[in-house]
XYZ file of C-alpha atoms in Angstrom:
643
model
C -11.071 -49.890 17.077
C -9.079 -50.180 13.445
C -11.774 -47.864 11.722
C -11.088 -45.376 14.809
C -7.590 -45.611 14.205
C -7.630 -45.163 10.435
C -9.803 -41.851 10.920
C -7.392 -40.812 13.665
C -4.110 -41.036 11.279
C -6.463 -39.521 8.528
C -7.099 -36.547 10.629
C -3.411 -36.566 11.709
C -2.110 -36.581 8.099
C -4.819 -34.084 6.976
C -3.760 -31.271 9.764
C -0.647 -31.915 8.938
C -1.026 -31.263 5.021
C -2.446 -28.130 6.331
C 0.007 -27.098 8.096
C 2.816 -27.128 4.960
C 0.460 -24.684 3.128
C 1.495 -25.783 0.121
C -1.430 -23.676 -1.877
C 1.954 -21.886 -3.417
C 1.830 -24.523 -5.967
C -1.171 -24.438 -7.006
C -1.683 -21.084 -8.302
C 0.347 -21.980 -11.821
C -0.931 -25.790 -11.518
C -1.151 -25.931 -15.683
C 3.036 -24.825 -15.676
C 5.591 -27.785 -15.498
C 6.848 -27.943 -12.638
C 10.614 -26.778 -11.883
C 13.477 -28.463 -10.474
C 12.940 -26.359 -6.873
C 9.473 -27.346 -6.614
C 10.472 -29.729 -3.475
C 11.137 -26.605 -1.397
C 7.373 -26.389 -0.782
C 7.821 -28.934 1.400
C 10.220 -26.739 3.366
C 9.023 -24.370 6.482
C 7.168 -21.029 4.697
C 10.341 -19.069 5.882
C 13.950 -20.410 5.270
C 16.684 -17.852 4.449
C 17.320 -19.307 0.800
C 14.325 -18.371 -0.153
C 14.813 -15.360 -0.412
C 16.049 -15.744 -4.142
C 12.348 -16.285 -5.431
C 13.076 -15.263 -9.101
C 14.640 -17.658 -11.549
C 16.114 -16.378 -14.758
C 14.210 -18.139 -17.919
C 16.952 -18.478 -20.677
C 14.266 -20.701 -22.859
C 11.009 -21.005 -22.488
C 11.718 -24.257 -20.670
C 14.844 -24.097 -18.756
C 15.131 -22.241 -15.394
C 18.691 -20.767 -14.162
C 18.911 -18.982 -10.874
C 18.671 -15.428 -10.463
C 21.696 -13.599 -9.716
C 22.035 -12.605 -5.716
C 20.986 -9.491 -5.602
C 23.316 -8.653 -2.652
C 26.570 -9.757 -5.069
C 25.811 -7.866 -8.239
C 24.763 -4.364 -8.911
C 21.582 -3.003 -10.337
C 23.029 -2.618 -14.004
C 23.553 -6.620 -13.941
C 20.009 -7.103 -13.722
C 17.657 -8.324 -16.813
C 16.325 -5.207 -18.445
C 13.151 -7.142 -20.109
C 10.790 -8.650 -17.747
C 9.937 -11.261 -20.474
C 13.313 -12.959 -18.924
C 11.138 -13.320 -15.782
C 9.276 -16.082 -14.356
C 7.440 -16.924 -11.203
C 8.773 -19.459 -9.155
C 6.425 -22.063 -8.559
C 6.674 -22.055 -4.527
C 8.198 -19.366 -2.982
C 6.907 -15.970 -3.898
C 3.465 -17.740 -2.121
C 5.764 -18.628 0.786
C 7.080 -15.527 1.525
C 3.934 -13.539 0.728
C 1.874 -16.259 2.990
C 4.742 -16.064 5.385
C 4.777 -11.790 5.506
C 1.029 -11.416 6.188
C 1.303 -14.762 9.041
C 3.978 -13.031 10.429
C 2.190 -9.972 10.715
C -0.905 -11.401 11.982
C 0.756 -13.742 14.297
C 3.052 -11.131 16.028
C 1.128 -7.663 15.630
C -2.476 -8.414 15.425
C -4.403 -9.156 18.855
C -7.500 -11.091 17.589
C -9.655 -10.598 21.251
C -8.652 -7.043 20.836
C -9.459 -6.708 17.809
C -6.244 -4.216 17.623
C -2.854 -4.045 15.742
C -1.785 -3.215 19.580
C 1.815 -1.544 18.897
C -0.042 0.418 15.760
C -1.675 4.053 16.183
C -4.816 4.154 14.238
C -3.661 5.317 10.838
C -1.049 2.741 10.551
C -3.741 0.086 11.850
C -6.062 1.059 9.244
C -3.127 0.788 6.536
C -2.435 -2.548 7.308
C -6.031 -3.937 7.353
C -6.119 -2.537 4.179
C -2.975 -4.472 2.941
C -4.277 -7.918 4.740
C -7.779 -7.835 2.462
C -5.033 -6.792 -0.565
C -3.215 -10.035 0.067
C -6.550 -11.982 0.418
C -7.194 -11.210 -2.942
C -4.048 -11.787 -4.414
C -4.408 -15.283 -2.641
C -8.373 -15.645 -4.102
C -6.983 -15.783 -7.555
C -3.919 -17.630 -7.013
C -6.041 -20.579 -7.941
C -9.199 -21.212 -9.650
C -11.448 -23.234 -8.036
C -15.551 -23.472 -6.649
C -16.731 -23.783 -3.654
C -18.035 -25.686 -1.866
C -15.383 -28.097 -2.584
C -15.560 -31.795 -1.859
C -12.465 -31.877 -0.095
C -11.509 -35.407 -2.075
C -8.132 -36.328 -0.822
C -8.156 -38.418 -4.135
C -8.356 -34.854 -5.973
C -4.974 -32.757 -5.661
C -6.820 -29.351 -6.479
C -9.622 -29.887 -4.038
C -6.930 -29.968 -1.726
C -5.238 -27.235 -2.522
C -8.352 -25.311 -3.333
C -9.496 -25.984 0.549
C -6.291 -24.798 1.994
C -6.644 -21.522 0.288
C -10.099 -21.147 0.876
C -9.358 -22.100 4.904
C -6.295 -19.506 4.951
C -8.376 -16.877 3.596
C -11.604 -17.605 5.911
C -8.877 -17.506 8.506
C -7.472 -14.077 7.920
C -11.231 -12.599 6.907
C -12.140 -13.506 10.322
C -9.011 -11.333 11.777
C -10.315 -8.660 9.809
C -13.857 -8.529 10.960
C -12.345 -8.540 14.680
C -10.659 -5.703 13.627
C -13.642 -4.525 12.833
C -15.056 -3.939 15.383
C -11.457 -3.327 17.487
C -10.892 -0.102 15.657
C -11.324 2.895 17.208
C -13.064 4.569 14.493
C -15.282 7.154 17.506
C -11.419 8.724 18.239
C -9.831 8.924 14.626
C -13.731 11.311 14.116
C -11.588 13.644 16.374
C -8.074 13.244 14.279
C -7.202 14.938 10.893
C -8.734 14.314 7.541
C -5.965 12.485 6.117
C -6.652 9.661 8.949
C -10.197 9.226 8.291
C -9.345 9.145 4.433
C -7.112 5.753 5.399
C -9.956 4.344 7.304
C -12.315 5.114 4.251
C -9.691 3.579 1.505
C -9.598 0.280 4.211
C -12.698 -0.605 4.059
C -13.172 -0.246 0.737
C -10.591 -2.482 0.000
C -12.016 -4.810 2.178
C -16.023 -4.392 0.818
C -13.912 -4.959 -2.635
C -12.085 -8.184 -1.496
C -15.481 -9.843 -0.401
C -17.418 -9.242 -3.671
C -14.708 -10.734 -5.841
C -13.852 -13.533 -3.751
C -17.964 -14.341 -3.271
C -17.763 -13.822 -7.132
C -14.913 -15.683 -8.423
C -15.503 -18.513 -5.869
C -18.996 -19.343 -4.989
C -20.971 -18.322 -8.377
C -21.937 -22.123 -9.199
C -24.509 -24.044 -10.195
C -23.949 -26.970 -8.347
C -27.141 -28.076 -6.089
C -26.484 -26.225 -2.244
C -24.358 -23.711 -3.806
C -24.695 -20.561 -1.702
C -22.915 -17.165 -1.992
C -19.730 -16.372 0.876
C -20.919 -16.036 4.011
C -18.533 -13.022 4.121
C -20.887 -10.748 2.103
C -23.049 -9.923 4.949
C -20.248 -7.630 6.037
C -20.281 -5.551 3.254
C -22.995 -3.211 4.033
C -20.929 -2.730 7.704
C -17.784 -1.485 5.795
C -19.583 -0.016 3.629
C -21.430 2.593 5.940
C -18.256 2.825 7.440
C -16.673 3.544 4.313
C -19.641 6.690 3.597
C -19.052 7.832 7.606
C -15.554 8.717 7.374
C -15.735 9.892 3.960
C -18.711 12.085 4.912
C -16.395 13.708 7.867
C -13.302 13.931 5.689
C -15.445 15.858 2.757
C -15.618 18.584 5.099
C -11.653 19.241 4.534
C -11.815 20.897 1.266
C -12.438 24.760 0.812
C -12.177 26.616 -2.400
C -10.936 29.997 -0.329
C -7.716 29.275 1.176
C -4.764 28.507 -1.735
C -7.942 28.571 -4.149
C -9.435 24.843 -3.486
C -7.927 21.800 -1.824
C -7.624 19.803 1.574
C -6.333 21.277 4.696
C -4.725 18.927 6.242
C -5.923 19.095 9.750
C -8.942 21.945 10.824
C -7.093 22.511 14.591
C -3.915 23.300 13.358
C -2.647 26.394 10.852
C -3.737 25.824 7.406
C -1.629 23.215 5.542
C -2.550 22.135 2.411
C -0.686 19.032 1.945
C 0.034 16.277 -0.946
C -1.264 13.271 0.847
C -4.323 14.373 2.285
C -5.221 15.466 -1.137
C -4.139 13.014 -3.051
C -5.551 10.604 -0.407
C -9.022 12.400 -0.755
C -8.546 12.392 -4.960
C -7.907 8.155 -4.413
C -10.538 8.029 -2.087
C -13.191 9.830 -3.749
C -13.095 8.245 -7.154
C -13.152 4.296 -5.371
C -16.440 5.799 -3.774
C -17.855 6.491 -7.289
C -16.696 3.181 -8.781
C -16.806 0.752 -5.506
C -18.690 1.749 -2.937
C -21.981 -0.757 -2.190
C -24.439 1.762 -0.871
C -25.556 2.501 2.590
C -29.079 2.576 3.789
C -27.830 2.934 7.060
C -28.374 6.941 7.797
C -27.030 7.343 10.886
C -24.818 9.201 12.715
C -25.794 12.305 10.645
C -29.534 13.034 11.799
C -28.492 15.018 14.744
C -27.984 17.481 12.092
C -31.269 17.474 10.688
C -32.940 18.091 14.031
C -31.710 21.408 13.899
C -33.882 22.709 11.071
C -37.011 21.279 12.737
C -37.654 18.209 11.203
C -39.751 15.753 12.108
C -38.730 11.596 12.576
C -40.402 10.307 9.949
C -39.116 13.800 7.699
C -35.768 12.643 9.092
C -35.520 8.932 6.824
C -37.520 10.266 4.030
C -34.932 12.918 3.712
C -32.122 10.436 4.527
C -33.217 8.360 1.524
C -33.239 11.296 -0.565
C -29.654 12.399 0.367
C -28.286 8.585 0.219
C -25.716 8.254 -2.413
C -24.680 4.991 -3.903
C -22.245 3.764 -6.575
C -21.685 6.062 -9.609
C -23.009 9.237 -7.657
C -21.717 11.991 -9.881
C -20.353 14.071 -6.560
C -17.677 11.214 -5.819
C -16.445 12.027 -9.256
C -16.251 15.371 -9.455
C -14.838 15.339 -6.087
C -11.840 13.771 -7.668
C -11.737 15.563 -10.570
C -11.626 19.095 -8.969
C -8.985 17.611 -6.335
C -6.467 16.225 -9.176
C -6.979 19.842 -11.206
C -6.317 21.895 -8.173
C -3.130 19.111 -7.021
C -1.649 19.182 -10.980
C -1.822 23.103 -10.939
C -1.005 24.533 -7.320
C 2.877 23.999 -7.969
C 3.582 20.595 -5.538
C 5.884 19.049 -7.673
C 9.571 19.554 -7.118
C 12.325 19.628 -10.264
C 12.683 15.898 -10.362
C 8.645 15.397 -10.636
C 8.228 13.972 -7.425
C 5.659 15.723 -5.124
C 7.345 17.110 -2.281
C 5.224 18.131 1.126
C 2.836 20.782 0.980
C 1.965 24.117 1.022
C 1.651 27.035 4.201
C 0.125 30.195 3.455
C 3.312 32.723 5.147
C 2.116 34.896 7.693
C -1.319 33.343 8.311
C -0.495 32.866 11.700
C -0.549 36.308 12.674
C -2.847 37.236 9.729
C -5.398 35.097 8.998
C -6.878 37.038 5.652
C -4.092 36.154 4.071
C -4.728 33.115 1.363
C -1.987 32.332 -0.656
C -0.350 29.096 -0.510
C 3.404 30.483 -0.547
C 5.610 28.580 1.543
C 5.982 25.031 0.435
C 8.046 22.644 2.138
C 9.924 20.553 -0.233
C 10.596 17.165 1.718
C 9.976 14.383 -0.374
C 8.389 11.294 1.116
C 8.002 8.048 -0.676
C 4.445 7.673 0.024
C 3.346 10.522 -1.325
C 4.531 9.814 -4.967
C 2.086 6.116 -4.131
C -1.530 6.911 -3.249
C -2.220 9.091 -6.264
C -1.411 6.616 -8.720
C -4.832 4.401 -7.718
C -6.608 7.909 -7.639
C -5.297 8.411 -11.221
C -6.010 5.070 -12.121
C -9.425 5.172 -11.079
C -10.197 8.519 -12.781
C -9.247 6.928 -15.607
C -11.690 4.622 -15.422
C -14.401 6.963 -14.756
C -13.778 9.439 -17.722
C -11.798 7.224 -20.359
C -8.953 10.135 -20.121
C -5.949 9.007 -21.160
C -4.499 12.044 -19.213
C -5.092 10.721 -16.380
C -2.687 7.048 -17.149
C -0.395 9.174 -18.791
C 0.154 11.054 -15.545
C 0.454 8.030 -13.418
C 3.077 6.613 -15.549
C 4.615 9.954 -15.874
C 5.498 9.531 -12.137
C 5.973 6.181 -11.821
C 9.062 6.533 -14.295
C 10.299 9.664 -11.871
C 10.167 7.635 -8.689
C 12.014 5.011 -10.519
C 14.715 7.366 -11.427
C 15.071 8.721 -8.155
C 15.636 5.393 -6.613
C 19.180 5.280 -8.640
C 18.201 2.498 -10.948
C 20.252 2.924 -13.491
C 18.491 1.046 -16.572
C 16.668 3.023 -19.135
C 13.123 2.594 -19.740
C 12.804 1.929 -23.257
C 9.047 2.954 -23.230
C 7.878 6.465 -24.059
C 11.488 7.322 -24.393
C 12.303 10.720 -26.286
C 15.474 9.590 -28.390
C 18.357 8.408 -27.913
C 19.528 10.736 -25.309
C 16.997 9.810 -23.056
C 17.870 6.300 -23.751
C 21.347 7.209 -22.534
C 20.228 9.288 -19.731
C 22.721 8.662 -17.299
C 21.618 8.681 -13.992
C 23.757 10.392 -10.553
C 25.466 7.384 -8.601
C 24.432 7.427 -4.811
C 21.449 9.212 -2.997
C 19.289 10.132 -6.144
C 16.292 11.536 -4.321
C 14.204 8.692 -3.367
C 16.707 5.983 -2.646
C 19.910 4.435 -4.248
C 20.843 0.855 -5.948
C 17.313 0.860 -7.435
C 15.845 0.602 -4.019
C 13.012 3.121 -2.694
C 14.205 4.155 0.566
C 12.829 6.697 3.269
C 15.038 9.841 3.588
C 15.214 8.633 7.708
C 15.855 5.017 6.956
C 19.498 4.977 6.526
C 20.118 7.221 10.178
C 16.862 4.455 11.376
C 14.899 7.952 12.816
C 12.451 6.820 11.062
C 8.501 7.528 13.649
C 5.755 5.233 12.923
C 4.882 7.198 10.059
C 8.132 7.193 8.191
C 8.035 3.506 8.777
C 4.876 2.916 6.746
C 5.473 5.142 3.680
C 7.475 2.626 1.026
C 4.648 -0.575 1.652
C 2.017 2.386 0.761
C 3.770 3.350 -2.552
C 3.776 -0.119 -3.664
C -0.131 -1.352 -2.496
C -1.422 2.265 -5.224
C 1.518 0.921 -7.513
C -0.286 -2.303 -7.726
C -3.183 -0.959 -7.860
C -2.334 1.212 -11.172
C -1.009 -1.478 -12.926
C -3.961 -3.256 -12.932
C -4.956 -4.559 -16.560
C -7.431 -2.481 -17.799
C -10.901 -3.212 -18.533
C -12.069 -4.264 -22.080
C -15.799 -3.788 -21.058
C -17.185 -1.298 -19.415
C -17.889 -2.232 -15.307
C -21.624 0.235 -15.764
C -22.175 1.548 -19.145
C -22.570 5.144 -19.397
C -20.815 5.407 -16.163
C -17.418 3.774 -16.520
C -14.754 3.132 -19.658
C -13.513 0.562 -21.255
C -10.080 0.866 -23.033
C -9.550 0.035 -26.463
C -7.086 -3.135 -27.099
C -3.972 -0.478 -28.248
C -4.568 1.501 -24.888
C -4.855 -2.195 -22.480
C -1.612 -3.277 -24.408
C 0.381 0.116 -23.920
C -0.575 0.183 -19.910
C 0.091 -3.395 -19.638
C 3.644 -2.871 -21.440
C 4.153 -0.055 -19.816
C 3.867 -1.487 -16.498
C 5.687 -4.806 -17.462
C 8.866 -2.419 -17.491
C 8.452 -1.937 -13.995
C 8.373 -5.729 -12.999
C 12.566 -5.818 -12.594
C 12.726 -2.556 -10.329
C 9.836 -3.856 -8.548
C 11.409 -7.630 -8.066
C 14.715 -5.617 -7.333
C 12.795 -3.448 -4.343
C 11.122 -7.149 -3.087
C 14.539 -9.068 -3.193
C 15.933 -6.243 -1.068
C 13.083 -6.122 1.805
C 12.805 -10.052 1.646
C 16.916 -9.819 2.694
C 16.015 -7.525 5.887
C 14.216 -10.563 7.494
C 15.364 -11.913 10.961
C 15.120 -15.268 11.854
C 11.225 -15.072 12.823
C 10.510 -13.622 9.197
C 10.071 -10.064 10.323
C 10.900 -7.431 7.871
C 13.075 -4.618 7.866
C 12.690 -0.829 7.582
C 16.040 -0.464 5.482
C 15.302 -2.792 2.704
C 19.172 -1.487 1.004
C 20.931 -1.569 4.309
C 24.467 -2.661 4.001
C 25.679 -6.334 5.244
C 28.266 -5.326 8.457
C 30.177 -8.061 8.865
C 31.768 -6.937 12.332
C 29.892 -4.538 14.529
C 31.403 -1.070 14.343
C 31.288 1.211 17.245
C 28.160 3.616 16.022
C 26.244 4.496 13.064
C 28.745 6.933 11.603
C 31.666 3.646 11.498
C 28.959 1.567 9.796
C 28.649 4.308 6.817
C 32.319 4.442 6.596
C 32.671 0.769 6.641
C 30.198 0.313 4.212
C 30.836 3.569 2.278
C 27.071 3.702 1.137
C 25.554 6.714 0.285
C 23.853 9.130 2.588
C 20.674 11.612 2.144
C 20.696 15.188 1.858
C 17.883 17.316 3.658
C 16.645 19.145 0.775
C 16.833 22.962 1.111
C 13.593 24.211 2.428
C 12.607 20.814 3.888
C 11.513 19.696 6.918
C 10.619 16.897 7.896
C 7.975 16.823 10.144
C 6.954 12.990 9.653
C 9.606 12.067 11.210
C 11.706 14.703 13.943
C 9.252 15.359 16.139
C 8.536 13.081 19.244
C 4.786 14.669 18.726
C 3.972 15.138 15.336
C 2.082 18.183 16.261
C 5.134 20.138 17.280
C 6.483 22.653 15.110
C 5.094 24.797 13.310
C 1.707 23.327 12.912
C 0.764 24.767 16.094
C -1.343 28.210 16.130
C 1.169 28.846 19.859
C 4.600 30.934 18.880
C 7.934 28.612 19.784
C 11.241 29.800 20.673
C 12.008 26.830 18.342
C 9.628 26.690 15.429
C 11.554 23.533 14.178
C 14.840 21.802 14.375
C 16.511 20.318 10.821
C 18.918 17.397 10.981
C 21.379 17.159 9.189
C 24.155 14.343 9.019
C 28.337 15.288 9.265
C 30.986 14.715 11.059
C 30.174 16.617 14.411
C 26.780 14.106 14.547
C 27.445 12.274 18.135
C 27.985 8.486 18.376
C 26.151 9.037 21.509
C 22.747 9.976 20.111
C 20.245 7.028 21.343
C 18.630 6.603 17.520
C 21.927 5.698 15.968
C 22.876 3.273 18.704
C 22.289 -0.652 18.269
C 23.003 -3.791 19.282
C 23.842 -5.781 16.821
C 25.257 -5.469 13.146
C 22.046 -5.265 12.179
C 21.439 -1.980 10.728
C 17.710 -2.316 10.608
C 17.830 -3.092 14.634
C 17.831 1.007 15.402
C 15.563 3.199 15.810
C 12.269 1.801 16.371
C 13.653 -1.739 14.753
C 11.233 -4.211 13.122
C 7.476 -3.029 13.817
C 3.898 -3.180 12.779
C 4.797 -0.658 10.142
C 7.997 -2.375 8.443
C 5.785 -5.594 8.018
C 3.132 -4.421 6.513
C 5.707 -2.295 4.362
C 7.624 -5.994 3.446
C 4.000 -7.443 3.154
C 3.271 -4.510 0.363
C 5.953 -4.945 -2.005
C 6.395 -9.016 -1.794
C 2.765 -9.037 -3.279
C 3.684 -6.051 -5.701
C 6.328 -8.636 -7.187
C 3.450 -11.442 -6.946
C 1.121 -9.470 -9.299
C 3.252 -7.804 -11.229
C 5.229 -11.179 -12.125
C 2.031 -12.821 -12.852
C 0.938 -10.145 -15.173
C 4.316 -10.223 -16.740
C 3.488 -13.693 -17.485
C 0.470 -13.131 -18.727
C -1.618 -14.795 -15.884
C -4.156 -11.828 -16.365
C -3.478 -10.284 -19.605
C -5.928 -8.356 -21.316
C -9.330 -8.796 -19.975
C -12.325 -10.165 -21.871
């Protein structure tokens, strides 16, 4: 009976270990440890933590951050070298984001994100297997473990290893939960998500298997998790496949059309989703030997079964095919050249060809609509990135950063980038106060986030900005991945990216501190991330901008925004039918009624409107908490160059 009680209190104090997830402190186990370390021991979500930065004045003292909600933008540290990770709470919060996302949004029996549609669902699979692999190399450790409670990092190195087999499991179910038969039937920019998802995901397994389970120890085996990859992976080559079919050199002289039902629009994200896509196909995708669903079409020139897999295997391509990158290639010449960038360098819309509707030899792409979304500006930069990679251009970083430094501009913040700077001018370059394009305070904002109109879509654009930002700012390679195929960058080059993007670590942590401050009491994030504190609850929206005298957005001339003002987003004029109402602008001033539904609410919440906390604003909160992660950690020097 003692024995049984001993193991009975071990198992007791052993689920109960678990349940602190305390892997936070792990993942800089070689750093002293600071003062706040005890606040691992606190639940993963307490309101003080949202302050997750501390200030390093010497190399061995920490100070606390400034509150971000009591000083401006321009009292922030300009050098990220005056950064450090805290030792427990970035994990917390990002641990806490994805559990909170899992545990409210994500129906494991289903398999579904049930509130989701399926482009949003497949964007946030792709951010869970992004935050796996942030949490894979928090810590460095080998599996299989002995699980020694004598041995702190076997521990630790356990409870990571169960959190991630945990959320890997989720995504499987998801798997097979996603409705991949219906989004065949949707437009190409859908399938292009799906395609980017399960790369990610193919991507996640290989270096976790890798970095985790390469030992030499006797029983040593490889991640059971591998055995998916060939699943995403023809999953992966499916949707591409179908999405391929999108581009046409004829209409505006080359690009996507966004959807093949509707009048021809040739818009930024679809191509710059299909540029991103395309060049992760040549440098990440596993192969596929699996040929289906794509023999029906051989039947049709009389081919016989066994014709059928010989000429499968001959069409099969694999990693490195040379039709992936020139895919890209031709995509981000056509994007750089057709005229989709607006006067501030941010891409606005897309591009109708006028009068196709009623004349459909007309070709030109002459009508461009100049909203500006934040996600649009975001899934380029891993397409960029990537090409890169590919060709050893340095065009192609230059770009990336290029654009990168306008978004950050247009978000307000005020501090000049001393990097690549023209003179002293541009030093000085003094930036509007208020709205500035793409946000205000230094925080990327949605153009519907401050009236909260934002649709499903408008909800998920900021989190995808940030995921491709992270993505970019990966350190470069010193050795080539495949020789011949890929580039490696010379130590100047790896040490001018990495500086480059180590000047984006305080806007980043700025954008983070912001969303982390939009959490309720069960951890769920925000759309707003710079929403304004009401202290008593006004009578409508329009008191709460008085009261807080923030500034509000300007539709741009010539925009609409279509993400966002429709109840259908295939309203408008996207439809082939002639409306008494081709489209409806809104615009914000003093005749706007406190009646209208989407500016009432509840509370003096700001961020309870609209739609309120979702699928979407999670994932977005999810996104940018592990954007400060990484790029803190890279700051630090965690990564730094790679050898």
């Amino acid at each position: 009976m003692g024995s049984l009680r001993v193991a009975s209190l071990w198992r007791l104090c052993l689920s109960l270990l678990l349940l602190q997830f305390a892997f936070a402190t792990s993942s800089i186990a070689s750093k002293t440890r600071s003062p706040a370390s005890h606040e691992a021991d606190q639940p993963v979500y307490e309101p003080e933590n949202q302050d997750v930065v501390r200030l390093l004045s010497t190399p061995a003292s920490f100070t606390s951050l400034p509150n971000p909600s009591q000083t401006s933008s321009n009292d922030l540290p300009t050098s990220t070298a005056s950064y450090s990770l805290a030792e427990t709470n970035i994990l917390h919060d990002l641990h806490s984001a994805l559990s909170t996302m899992q545990d409210h949004y994500f129906s494991v029996w289903l398999g579904k994100y049930t509130t989701a549609i399926d482009w949003t669902a497949a964007v946030m699979s792709t951010y869970v297997s992004a935050t796996l692999s942030s949490l894979s190399h928090s810590l460095s450790y080998t599996m299989p473990g002995t699980f020694d409670k004598s041995r702190k990092m076997d521990v630790e190195a356990q409870m990571v290893e169960n959190e991630i087999n945990k959320y890997f499991a989720q995504t499987t179910a998801y798997y097979f939960g996603e409705d991949h038969f219906a989004i065949r039937m949707q437009a190409f920019d859908d399938m292009l998500w799906v395609v980017l998802g399960w790369l990610e995901a193919s991507g996640f397994v290989e270096s976790h298997s890798i970095g985790h389970y390469t030992s030499d120890k006797v029983g040593a085996k490889e991640w059971h998790a591998r055995q998916f990859v060939p699943a995403f992976a023809h999953r992966a080559r499916v949707f591409y496949e179908l999405a391929e079919k999108g581009w046409d050199w004829r209409l505006c002289g080359g690009g996507m059309t966004w959807n093949p039902r509707l009048l021809p629009y040739k818009n930024a994200i679809t191509n710059q989703l299909f540029i991103s896509a395309s060049i992760s196909m040549y440098l990440h995708f596993a192969g596929d030997e699996n040929c289906s669903p794509f023999l029906s079409q051989h039947n049709e020139i009389g081919l016989q079964k066994d014709q059928l897999f010989d000429d499968c295997d001959e069409r099969h391509r694999g990693r490195y095919d040379p039709v992936y990158l020139a895919n890209a290639m031709n995509a981000y010449e056509w994007l750089k050249n057709i005229g989709m960038t607006n006067d501030r360098g941010l891409y606005v819309d897309g591009f109708h060809i006028g009068g196709y509707r009623t004349n459909h030899s007309k070709t030109t792409c002459d009508e461009r609509n100049e909203m500006v979304y934040t996600y649009n500006q975001g899934v380029l930069l891993s397409g960029l990135r990537g090409l890169w990679e590919a060709t050893g251009k340095t065009s192609y970083l230059e770009d990336g950063h290029e654009l990168i430094r306008n978004v950050v501009r247009a978000t307000g913040w005020r501090k000049s980038q001393p990097h690549r700077s023209n003179g002293p001018e541009d030093e000085q370059e003094a930036l509007p106060a208020g709205w500035a394009g793409l946000g205000s305070d230094g925080i990327l904002t949605e153009f519907c986030d401050p009236s909260g109109r934002c649709s499903q879509d408008g909800q998920t654009f900021k989190g995808i900005f940030f995921h491709h930002l992270t993505s970019f700012c990966e350190p470069l390679p010193s050795q080539p991945a495949r020789p011949g195929k890929t580039h490696a960058a010379p130590r100047e080059l790896a040490m001018l990216h990495a500086n480059s993007c180590r000047e984006y670590t305080t806007w980043v942590v700025n954008n983070a501190q912001a969303a982390l401050r939009t959490r309720d009491q069960e951890g769920r994030f925000g759309a707003w991330w710079g929403a304004p504190k009401i202290s008593s609850p006004p009578t409508s929206f329009h008191d709460n901008r008085k009261s807080a005298s923030h500034p509000h957005p300007v539709l741009p001339e010539d925009a609409i925004d279509y993400r966002n003002i429709y109840p259908d987003p295939y309203d408008g004029v996207y439809l082939e039918d002639d409306l008494e109402e081709p489209y409806k602008r809104y615009v914000f001033d003093k005749n706007d009624g406190d009646e209208d539904e989407t500016t009432k609410r509840s509370s003096g919440d700001l961020n309870d409107r609209g739609r309120g906390r979702t699928i979407e604003t999670q994932g977005s909160g999810l996104a940018v908490v592990r954007a400060m992660w990484e790029f803190l950690r890279r700051a630090e020097g965690a990564e730094g160059y790679q050898v």
